[in-house]
mmCIF file of C-alpha atoms in Angstrom:
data_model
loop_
_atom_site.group_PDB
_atom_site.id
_atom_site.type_symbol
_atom_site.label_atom_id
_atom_site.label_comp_id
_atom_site.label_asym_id
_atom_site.label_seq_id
_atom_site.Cartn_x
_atom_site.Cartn_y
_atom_site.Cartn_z
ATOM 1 C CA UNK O 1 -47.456 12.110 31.948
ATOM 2 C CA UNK O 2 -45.858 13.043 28.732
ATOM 3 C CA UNK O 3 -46.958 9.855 26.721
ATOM 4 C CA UNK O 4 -50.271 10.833 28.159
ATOM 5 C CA UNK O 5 -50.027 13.950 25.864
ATOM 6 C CA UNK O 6 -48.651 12.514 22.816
ATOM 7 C CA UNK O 7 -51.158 9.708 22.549
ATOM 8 C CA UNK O 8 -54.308 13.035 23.290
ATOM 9 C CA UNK O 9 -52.875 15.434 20.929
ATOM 10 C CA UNK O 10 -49.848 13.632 19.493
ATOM 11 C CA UNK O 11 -47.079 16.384 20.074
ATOM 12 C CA UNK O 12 -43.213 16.097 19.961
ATOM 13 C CA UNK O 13 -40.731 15.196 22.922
ATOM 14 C CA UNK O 14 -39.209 18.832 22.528
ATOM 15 C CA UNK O 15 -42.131 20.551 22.664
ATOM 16 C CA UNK O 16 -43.823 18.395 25.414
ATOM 17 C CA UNK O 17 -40.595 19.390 27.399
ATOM 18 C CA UNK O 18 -40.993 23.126 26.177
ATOM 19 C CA UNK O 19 -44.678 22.981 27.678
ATOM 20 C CA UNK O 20 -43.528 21.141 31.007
ATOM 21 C CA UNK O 21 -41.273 24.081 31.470
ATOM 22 C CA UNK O 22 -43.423 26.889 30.782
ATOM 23 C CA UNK O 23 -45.425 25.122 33.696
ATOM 24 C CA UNK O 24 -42.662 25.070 36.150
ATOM 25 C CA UNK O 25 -41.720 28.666 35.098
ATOM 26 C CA UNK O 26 -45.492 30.005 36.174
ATOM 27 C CA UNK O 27 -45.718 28.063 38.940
ATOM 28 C CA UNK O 28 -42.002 29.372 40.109
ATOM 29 C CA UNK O 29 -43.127 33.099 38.726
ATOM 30 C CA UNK O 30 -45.954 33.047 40.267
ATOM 31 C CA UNK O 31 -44.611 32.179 44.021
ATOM 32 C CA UNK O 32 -42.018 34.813 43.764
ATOM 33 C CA UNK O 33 -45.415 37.630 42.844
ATOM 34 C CA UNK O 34 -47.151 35.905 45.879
ATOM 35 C CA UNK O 35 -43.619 36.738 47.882
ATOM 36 C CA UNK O 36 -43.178 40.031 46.816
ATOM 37 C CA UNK O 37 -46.907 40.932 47.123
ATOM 38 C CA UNK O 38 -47.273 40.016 50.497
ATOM 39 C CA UNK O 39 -43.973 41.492 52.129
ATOM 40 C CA UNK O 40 -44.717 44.798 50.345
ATOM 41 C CA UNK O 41 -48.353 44.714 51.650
ATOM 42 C CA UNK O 42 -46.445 43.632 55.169
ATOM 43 C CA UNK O 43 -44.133 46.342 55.237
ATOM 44 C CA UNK O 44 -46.541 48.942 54.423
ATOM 45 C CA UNK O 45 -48.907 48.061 57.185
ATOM 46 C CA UNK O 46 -46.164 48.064 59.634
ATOM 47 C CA UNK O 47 -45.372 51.580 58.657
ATOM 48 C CA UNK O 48 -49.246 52.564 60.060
ATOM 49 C CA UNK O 49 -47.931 51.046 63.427
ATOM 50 C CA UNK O 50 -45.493 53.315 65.045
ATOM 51 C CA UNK O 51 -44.729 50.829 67.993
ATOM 52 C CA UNK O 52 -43.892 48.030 65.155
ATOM 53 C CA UNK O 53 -42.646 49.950 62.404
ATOM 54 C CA UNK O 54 -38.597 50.457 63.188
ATOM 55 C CA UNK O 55 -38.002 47.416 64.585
ATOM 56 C CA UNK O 56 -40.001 45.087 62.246
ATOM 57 C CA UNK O 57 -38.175 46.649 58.997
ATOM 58 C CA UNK O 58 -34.951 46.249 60.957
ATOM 59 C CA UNK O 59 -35.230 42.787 61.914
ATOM 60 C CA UNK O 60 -36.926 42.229 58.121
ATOM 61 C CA UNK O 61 -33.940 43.868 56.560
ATOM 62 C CA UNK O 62 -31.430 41.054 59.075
ATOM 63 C CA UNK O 63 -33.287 38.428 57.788
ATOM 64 C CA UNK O 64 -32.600 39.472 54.297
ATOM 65 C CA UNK O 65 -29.128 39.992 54.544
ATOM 66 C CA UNK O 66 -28.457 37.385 56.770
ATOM 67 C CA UNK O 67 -29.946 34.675 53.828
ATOM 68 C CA UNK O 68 -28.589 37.168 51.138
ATOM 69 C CA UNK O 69 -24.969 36.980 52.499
ATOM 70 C CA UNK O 70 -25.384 33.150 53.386
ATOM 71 C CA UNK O 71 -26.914 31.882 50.402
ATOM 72 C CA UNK O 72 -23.852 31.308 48.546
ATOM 73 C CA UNK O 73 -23.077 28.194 46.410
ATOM 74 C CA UNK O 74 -20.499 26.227 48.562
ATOM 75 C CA UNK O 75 -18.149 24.369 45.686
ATOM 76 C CA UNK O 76 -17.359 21.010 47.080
ATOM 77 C CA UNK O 77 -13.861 20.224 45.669
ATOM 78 C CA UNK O 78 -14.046 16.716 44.184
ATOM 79 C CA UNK O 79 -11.090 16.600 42.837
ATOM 80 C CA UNK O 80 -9.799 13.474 45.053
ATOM 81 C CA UNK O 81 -12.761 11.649 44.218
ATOM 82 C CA UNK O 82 -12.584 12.084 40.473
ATOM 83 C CA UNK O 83 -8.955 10.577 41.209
ATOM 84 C CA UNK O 84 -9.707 7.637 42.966
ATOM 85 C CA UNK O 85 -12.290 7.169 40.116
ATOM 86 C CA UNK O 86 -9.983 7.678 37.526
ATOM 87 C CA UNK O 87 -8.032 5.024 38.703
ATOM 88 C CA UNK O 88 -10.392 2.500 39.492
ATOM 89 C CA UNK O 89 -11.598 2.901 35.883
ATOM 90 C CA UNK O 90 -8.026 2.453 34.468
ATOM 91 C CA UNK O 91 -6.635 -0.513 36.611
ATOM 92 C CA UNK O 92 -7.379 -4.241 34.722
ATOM 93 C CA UNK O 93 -7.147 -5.588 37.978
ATOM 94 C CA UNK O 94 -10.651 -6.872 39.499
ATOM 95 C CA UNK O 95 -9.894 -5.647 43.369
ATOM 96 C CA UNK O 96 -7.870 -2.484 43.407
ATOM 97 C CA UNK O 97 -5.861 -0.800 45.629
ATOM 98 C CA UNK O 98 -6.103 2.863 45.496
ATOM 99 C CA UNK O 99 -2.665 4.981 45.765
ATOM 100 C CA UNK O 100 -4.071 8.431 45.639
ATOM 101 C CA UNK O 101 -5.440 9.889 48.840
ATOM 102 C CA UNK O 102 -7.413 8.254 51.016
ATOM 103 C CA UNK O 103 -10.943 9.586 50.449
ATOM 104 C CA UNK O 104 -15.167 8.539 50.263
ATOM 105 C CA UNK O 105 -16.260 7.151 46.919
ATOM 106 C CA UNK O 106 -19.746 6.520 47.106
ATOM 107 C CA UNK O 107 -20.077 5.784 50.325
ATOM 108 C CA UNK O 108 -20.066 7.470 53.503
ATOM 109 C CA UNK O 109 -16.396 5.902 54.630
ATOM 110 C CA UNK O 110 -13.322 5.697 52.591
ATOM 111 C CA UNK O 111 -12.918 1.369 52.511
ATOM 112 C CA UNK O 112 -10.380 -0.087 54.070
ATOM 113 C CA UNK O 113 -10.759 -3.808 52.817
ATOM 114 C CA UNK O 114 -12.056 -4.427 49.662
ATOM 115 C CA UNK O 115 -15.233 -6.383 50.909
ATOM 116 C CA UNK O 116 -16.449 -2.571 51.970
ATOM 117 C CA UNK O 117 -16.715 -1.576 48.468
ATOM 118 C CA UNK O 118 -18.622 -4.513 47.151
ATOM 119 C CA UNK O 119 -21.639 -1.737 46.652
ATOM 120 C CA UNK O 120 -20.067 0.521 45.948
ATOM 121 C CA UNK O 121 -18.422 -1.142 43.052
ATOM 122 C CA UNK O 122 -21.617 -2.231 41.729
ATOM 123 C CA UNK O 123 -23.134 1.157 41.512
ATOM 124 C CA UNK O 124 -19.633 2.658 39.538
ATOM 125 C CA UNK O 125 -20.204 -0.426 36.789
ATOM 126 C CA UNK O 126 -23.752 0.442 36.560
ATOM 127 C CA UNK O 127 -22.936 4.145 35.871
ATOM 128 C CA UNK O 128 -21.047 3.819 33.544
ATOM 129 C CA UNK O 129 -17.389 4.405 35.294
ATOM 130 C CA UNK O 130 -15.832 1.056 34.886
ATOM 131 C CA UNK O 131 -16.218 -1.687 32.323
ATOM 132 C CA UNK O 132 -16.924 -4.441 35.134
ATOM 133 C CA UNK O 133 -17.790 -4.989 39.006
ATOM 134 C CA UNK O 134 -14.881 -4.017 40.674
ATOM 135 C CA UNK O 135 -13.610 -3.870 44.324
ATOM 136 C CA UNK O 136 -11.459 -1.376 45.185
ATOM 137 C CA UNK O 137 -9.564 -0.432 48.761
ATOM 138 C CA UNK O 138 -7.440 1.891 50.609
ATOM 139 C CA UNK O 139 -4.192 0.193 51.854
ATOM 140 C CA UNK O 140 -3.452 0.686 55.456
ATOM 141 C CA UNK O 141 -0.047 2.615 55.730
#
């Protein structure tokens, strides 16, 4: 898309990015009006209704809080993982075994045996983590 637009009118990568978010932002503006707009124009027609007035606005207003009190950032502590990371990155050893605690790294189980983490591995070299494929494992206690 964007090479599209420099080869037309020949503009810059910053300001091809600038225009690309002005987009977004007027898109994302403008479905917030449409939002606002409509529950306003909701609300005020339910106010004409007597039999639908009260308990519309009440269950409106549960709705909001409910999403209001719920829509919270949950922090997902990743410390362990940033560990086990750490120390794959730091062993010279090819297949490691990991001595922090026992945790997922890429994958949806921690691995037990270091054919497990054969992908895993793979994807931590091409990102960047470690200097080479390596295999690493959780020792069974």
């Amino acid at each position: 898309m964007f090479q599209a637009i420099e080869k037309k009118h020949g503009l810059p990568a910053g300001l091809r990015r600038i225009l690309y978010i002005f987009c977004v932002l007027a898109i994302l503006g403008d479905t917030i009006y449409s939002y606002v707009h409509s529950s306003v124009f909701l609300l005020k027609k339910s106010f004409k209704r007597a039999k639908m007035g009260l308990p519309y606005h009440i269950w409106t207003l549960l709705v909001i809080i409910f999403f209001f009190l719920y829509d919270t950032p949950r922090s997902y502590r990743n410390d362990m993982e940033i560990a086990a990371m750490e120390e794959i990155a730091m062993s010279e050893k090819d297949t490691v075994p990991l001595t922090c605690e026992r945790t997922r790294i890429v994958s949806w189980e921690a691995p037990s045996a270091p054919e497990e983490s054969e992908t895993a591995g793979r994807l931590l070299y091409l990102w960047k983590v470690t200097d080479k494929e390596k295999l690493f494992y959780f020792p069974q206690e």
